[in-house]
Short mmCIF file of N, CA and C in Angstrom, two decimals:
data_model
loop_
_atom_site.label_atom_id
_atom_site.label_comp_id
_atom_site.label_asym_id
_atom_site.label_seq_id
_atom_site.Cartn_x
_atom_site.Cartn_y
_atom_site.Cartn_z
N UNK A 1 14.23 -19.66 -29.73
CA UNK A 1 15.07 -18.55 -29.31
C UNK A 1 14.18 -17.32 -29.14
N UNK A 2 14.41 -16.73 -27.76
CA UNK A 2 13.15 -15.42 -28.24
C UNK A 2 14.04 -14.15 -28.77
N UNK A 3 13.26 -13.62 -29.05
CA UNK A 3 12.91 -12.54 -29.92
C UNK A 3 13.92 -11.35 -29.97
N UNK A 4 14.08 -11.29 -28.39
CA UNK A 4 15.29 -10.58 -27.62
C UNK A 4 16.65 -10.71 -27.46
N UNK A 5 17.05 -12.28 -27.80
CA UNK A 5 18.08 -13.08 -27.74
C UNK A 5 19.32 -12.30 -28.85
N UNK A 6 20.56 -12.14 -28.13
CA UNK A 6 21.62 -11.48 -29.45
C UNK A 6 21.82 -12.83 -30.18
N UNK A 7 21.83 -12.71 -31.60
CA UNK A 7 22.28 -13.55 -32.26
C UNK A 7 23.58 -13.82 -32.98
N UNK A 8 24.18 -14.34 -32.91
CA UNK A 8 25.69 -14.63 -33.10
C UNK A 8 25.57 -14.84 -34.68
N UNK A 9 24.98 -16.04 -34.91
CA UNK A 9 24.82 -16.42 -36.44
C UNK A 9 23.25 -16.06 -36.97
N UNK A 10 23.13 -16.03 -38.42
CA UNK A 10 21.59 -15.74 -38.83
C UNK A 10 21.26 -17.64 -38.70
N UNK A 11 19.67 -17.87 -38.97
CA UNK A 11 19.23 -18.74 -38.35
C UNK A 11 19.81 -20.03 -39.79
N UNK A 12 19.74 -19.34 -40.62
CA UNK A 12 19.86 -20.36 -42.02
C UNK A 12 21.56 -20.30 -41.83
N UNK A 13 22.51 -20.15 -40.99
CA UNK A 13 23.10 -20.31 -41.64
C UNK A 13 24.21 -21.29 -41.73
N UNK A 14 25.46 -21.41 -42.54
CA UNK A 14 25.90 -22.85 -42.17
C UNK A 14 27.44 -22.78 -41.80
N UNK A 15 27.71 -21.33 -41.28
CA UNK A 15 29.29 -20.82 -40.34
C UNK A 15 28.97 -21.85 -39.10
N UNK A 16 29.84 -22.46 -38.56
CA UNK A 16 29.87 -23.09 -37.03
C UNK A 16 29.33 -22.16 -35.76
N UNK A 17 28.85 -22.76 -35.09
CA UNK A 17 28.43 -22.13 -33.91
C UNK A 17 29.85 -21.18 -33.26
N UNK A 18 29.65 -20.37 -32.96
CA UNK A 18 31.24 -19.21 -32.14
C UNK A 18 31.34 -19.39 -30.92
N UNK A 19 30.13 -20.27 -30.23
CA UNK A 19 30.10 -20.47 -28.81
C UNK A 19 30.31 -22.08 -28.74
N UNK A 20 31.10 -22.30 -29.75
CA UNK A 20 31.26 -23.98 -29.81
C UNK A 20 32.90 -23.67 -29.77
N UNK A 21 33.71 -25.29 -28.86
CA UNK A 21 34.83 -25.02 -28.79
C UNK A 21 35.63 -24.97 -30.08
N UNK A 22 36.66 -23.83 -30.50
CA UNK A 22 37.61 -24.05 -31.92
C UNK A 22 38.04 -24.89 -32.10
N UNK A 23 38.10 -25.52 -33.69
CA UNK A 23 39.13 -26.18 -34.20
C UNK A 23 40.39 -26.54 -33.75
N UNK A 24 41.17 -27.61 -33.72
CA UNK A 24 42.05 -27.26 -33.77
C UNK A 24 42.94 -26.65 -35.06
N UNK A 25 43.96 -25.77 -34.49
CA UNK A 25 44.89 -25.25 -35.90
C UNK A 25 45.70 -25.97 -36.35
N UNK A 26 45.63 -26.07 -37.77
CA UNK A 26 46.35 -26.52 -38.33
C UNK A 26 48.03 -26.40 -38.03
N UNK A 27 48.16 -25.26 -38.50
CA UNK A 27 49.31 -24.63 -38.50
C UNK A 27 50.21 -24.56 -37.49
N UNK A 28 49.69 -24.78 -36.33
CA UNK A 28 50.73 -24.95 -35.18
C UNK A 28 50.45 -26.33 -34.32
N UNK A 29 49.78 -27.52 -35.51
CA UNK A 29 49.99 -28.60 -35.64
C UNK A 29 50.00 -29.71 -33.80
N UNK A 30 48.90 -28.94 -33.11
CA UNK A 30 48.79 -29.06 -31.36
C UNK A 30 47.50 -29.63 -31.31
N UNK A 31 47.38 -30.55 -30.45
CA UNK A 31 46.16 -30.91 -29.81
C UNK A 31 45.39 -29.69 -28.91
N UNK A 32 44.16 -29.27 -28.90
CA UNK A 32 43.95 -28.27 -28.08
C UNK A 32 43.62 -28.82 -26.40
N UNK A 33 43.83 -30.27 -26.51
CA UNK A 33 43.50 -30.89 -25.15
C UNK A 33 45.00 -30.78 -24.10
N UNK A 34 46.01 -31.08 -25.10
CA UNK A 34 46.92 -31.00 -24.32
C UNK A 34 47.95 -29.26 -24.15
N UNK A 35 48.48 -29.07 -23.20
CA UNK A 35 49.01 -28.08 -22.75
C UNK A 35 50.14 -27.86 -24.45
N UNK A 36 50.30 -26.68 -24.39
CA UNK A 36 51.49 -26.41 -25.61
C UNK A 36 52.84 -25.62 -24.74
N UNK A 37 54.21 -26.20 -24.77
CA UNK A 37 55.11 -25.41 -24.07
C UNK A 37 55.15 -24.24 -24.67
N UNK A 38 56.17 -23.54 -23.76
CA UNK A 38 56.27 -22.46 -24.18
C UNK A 38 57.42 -21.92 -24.97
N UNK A 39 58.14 -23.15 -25.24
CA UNK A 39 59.22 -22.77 -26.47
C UNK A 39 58.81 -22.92 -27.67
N UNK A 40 58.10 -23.93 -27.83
CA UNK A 40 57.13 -24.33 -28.79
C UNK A 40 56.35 -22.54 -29.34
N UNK A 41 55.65 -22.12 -28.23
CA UNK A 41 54.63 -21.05 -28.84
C UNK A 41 56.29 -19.92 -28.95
N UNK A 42 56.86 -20.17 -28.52
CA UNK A 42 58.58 -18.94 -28.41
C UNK A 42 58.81 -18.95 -30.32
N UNK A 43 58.79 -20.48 -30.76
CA UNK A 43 59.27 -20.46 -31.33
C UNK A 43 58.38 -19.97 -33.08
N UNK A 44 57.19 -19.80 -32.45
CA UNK A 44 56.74 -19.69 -33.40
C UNK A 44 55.42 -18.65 -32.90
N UNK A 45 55.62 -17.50 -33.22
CA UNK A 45 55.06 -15.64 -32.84
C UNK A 45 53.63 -15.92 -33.15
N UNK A 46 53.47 -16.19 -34.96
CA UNK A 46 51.93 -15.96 -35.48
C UNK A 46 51.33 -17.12 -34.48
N UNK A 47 52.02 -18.15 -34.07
CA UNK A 47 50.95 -19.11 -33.67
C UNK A 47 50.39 -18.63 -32.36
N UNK A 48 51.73 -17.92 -31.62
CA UNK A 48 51.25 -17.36 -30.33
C UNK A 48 50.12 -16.29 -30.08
N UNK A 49 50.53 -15.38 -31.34
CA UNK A 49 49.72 -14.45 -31.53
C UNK A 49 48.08 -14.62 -31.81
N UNK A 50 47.83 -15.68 -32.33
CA UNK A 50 46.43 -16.30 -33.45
C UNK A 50 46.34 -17.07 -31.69
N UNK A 51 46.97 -17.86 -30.60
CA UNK A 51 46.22 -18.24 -29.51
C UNK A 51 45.99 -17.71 -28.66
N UNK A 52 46.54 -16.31 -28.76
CA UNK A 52 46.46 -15.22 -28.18
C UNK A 52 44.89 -14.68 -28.58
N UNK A 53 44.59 -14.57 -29.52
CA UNK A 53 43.41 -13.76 -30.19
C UNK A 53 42.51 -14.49 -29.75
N UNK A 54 42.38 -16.22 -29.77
CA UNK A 54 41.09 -17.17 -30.03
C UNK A 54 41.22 -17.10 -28.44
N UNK A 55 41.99 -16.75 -27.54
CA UNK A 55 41.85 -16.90 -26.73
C UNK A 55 40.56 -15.65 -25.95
N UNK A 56 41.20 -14.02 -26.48
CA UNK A 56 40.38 -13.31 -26.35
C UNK A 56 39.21 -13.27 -27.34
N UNK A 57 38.90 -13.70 -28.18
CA UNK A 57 37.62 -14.45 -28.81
C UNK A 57 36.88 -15.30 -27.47
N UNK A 58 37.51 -16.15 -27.48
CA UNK A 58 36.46 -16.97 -26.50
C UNK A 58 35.72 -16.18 -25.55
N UNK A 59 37.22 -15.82 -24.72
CA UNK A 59 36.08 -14.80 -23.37
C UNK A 59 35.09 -13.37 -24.14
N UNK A 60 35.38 -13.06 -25.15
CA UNK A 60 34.19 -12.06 -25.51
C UNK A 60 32.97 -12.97 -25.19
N UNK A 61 32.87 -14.15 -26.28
CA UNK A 61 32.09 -15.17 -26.75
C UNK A 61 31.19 -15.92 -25.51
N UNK A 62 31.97 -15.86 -24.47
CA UNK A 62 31.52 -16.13 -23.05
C UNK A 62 30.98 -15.18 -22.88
N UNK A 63 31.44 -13.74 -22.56
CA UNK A 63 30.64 -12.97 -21.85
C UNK A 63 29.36 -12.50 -22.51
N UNK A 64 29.40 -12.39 -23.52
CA UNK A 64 28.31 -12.36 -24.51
C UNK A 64 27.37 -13.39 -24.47
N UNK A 65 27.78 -14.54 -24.06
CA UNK A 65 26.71 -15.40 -24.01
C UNK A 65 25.63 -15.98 -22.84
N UNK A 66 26.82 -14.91 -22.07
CA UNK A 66 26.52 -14.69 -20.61
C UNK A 66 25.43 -13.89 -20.24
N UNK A 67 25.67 -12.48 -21.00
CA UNK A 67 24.65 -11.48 -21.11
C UNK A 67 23.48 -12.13 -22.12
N UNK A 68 23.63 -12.97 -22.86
CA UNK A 68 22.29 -13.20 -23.42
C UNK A 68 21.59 -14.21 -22.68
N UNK A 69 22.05 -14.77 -22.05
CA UNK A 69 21.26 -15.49 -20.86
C UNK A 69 20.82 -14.64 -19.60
N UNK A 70 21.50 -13.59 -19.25
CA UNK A 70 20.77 -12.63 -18.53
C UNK A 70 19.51 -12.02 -19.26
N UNK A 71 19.95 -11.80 -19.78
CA UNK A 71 18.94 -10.50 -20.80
C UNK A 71 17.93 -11.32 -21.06
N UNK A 72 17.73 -13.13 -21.67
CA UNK A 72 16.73 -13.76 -21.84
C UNK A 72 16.13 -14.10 -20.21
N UNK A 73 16.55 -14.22 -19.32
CA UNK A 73 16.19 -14.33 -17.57
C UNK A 73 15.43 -12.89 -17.55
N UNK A 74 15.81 -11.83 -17.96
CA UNK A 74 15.20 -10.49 -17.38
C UNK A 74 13.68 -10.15 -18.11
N UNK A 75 14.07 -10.82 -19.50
CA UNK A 75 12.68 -10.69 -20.26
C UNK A 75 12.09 -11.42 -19.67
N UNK A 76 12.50 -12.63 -19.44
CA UNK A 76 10.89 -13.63 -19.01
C UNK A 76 10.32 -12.99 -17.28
N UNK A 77 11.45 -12.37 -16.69
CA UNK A 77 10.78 -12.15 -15.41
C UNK A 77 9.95 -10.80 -16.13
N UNK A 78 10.22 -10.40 -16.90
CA UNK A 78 9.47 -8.95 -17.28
C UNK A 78 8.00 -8.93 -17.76
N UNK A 79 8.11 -10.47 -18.54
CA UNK A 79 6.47 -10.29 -18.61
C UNK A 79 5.95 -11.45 -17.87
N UNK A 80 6.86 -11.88 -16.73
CA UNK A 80 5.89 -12.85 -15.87
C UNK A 80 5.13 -11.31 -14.98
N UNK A 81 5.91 -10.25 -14.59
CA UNK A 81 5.52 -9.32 -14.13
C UNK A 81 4.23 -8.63 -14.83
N UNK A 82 4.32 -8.23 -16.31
CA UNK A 82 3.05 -7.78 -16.98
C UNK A 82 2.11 -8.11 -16.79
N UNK A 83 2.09 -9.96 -17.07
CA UNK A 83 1.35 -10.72 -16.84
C UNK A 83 0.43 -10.82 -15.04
N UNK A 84 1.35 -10.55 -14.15
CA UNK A 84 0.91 -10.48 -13.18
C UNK A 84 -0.10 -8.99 -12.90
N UNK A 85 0.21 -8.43 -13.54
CA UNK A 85 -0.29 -6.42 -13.62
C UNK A 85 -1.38 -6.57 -14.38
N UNK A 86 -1.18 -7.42 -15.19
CA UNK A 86 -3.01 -7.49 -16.15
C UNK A 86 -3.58 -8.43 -15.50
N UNK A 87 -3.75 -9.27 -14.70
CA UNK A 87 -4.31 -10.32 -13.74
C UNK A 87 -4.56 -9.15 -12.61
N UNK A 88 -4.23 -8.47 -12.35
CA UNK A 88 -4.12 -7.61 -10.79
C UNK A 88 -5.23 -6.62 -11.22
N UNK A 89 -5.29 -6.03 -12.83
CA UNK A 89 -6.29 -5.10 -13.20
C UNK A 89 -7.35 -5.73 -13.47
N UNK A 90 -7.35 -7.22 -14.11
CA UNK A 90 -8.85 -7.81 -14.17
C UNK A 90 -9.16 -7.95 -12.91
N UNK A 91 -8.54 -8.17 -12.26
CA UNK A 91 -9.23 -8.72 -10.75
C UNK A 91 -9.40 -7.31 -9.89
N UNK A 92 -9.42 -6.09 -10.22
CA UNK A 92 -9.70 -5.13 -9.75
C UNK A 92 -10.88 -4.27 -10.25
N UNK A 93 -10.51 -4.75 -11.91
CA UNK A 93 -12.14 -4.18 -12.31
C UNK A 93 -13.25 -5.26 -12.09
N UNK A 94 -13.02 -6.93 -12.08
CA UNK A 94 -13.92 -7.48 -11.19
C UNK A 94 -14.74 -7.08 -9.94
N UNK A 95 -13.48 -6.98 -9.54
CA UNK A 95 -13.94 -6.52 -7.35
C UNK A 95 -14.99 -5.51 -7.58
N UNK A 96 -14.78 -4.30 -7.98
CA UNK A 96 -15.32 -2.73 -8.09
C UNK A 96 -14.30 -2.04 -7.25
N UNK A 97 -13.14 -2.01 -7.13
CA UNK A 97 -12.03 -1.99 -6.58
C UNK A 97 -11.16 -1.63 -7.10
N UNK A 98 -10.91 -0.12 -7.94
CA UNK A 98 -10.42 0.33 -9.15
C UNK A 98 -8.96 1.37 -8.85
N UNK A 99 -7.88 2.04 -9.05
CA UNK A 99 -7.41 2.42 -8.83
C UNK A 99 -8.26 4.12 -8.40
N UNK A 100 -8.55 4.13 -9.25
CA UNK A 100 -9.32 5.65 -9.20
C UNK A 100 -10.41 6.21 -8.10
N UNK A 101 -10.92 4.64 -8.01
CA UNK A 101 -12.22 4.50 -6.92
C UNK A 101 -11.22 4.45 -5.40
N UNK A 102 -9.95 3.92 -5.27
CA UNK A 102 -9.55 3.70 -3.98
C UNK A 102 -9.00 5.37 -3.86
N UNK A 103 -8.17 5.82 -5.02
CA UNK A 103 -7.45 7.29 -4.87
C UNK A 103 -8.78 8.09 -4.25
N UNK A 104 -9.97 7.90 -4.89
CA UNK A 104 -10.88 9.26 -4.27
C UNK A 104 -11.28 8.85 -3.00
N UNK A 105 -11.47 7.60 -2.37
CA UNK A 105 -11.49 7.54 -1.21
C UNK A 105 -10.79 8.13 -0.04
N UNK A 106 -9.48 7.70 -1.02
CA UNK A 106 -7.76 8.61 -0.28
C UNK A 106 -7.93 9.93 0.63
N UNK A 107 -8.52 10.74 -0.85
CA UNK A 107 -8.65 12.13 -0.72
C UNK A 107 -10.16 12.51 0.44
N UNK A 108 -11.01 12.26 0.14
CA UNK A 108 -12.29 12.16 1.17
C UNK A 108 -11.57 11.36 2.44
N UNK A 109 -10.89 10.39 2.93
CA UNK A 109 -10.30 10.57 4.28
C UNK A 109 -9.28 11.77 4.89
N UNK A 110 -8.43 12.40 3.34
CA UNK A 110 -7.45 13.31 4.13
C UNK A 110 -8.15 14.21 4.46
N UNK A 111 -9.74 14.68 3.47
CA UNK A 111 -10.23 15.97 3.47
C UNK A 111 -11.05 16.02 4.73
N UNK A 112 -11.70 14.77 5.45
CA UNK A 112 -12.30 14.53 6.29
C UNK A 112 -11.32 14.76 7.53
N UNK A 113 -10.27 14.43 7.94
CA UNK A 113 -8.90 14.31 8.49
C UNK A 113 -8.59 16.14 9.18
N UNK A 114 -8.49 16.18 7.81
CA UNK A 114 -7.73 17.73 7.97
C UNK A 114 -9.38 18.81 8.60
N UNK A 115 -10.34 18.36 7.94
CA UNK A 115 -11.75 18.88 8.39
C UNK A 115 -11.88 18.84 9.86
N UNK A 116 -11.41 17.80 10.71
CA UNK A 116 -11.53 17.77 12.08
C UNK A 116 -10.49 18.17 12.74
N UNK A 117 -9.40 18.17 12.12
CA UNK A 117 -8.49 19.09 12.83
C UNK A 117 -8.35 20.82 13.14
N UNK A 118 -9.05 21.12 11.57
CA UNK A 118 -9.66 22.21 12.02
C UNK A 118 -10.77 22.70 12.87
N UNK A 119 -11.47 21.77 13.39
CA UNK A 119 -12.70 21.99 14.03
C UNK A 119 -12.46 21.73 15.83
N UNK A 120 -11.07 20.91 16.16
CA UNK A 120 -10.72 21.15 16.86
C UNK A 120 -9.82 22.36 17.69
N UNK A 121 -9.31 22.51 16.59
CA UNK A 121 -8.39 24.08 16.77
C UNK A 121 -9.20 25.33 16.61
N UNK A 122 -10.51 25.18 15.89
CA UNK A 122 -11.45 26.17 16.48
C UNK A 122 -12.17 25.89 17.66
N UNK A 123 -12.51 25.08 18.38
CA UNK A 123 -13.31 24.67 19.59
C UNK A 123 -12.20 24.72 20.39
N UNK A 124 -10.94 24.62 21.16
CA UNK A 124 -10.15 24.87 21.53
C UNK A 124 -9.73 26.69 21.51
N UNK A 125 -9.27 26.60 20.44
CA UNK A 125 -9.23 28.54 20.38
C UNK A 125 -10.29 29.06 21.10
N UNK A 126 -11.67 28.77 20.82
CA UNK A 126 -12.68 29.28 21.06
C UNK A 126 -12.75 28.87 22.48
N UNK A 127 -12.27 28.06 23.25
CA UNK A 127 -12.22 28.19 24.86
C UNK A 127 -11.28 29.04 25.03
N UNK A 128 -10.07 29.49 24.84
CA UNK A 128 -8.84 30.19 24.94
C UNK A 128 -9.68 31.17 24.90
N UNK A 129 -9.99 31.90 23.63
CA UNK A 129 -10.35 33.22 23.70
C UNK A 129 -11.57 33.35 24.61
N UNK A 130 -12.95 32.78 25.02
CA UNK A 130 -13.70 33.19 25.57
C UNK A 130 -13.55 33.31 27.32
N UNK A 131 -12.31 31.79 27.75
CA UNK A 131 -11.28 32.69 29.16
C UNK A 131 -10.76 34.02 29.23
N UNK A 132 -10.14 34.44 27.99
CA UNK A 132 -9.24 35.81 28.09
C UNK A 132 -10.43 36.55 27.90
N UNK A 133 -11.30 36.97 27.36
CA UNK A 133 -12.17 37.62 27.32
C UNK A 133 -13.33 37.48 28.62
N UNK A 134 -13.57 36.36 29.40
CA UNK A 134 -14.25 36.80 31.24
C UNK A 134 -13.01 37.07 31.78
N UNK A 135 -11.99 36.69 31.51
CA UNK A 135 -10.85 37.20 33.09
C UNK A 135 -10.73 38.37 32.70
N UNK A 136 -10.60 38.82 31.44
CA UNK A 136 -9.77 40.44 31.11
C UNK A 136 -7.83 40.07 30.61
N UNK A 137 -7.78 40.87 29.60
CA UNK A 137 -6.63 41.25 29.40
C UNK A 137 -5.26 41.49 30.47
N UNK A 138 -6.07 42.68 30.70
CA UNK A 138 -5.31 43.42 32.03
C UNK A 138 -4.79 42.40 33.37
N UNK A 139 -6.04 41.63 33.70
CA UNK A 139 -5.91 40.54 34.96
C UNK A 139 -4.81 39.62 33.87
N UNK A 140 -4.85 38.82 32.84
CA UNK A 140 -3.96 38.22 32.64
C UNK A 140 -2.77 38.69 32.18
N UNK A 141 -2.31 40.02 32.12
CA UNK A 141 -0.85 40.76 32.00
C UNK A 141 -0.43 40.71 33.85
N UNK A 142 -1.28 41.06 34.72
CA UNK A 142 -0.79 41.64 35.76
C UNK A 142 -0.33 39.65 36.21
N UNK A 143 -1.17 39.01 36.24
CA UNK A 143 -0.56 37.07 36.38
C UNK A 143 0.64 37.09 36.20
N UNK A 144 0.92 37.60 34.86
CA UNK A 144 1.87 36.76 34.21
C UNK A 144 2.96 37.63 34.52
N UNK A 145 2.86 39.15 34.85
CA UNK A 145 3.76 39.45 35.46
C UNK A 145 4.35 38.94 37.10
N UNK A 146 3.51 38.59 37.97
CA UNK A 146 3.27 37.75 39.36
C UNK A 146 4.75 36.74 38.83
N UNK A 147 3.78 36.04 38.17
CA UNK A 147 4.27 35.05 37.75
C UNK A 147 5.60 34.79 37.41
N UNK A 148 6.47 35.99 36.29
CA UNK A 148 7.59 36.33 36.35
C UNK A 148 8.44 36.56 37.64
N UNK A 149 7.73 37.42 38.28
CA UNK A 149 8.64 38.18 39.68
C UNK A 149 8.98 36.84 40.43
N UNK A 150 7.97 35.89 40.67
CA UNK A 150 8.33 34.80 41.15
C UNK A 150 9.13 33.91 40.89
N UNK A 151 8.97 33.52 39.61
CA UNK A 151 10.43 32.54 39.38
C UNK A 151 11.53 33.18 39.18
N UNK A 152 12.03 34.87 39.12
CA UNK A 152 13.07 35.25 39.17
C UNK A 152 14.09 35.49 40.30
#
């Protein structure tokens, strides 16, 4: 049983399993295989009441046993996962292929990246401005006024 597992009973001990089907009762003197009418349970309250209870007993007892079979499914996928994450880090500090070593690479491509984008937007600017500066100011106000009058 692992470790994680809810336990119903302690391991020593000698109460019946709760996820095993009940007894039958004495007291209202029924096979639990066969159906019980319902004048029968009419006629007698505590018995209805007590198959009433084992009844909601059981489905706790189900769902509970339900969730501990989830919960034992979630652990084992949890450290098939660990297991896979410490296999993924030996085999990374093998390679030379490290988390830290790929992040600074990261950064030296964005810094390299962003480095040429600036170097384009200065070599670009720097044609812009050295046009406006041989045509003149003035020649490119009086254009762009041309230019207005015309498409209006």
């Amino acid at each position: 049983m692992d470790q994680y597992e809810l336990r119903t009973t302690p391991k020593n001990s000698t109460t019946p399993d709760p996820t095993a089907a009940p007894a039958p009762d004495p007291a209202t003197d029924a096979d639990p295989n066969t159906p019980t009418s319902a004048t029968h349970l009419g006629a007698n309250p505590a018995a209805e009441r007590r198959s009433t209870r084992a009844g909601e007993v059981d489905a706790v007892l189900r769902a509970l046993a339900t969730l501990q079979r989830q919960q034992s499914e979630q652990t084992h996928l949890l450290r098939q996962l660990v297991a896979e994450i410490e296999q993924l880090k030996a085999t990374q500090s093998q390679q030379g292929s490290t988390v830290t070593r790929l992040d600074r690479r990261l950064r030296w491509a964005r810094f390299w990246r962003l480095g040429w984008l600036l170097l384009r937007i200065a070599f670009f600017g720097g044609i812009v401005w050295f046009l406006v500066y041989l045509i003149g100011l003035e020649q490119i106000q009086a254009m762009w006024e041309r230019l207005v009058w015309l498409l209006t």
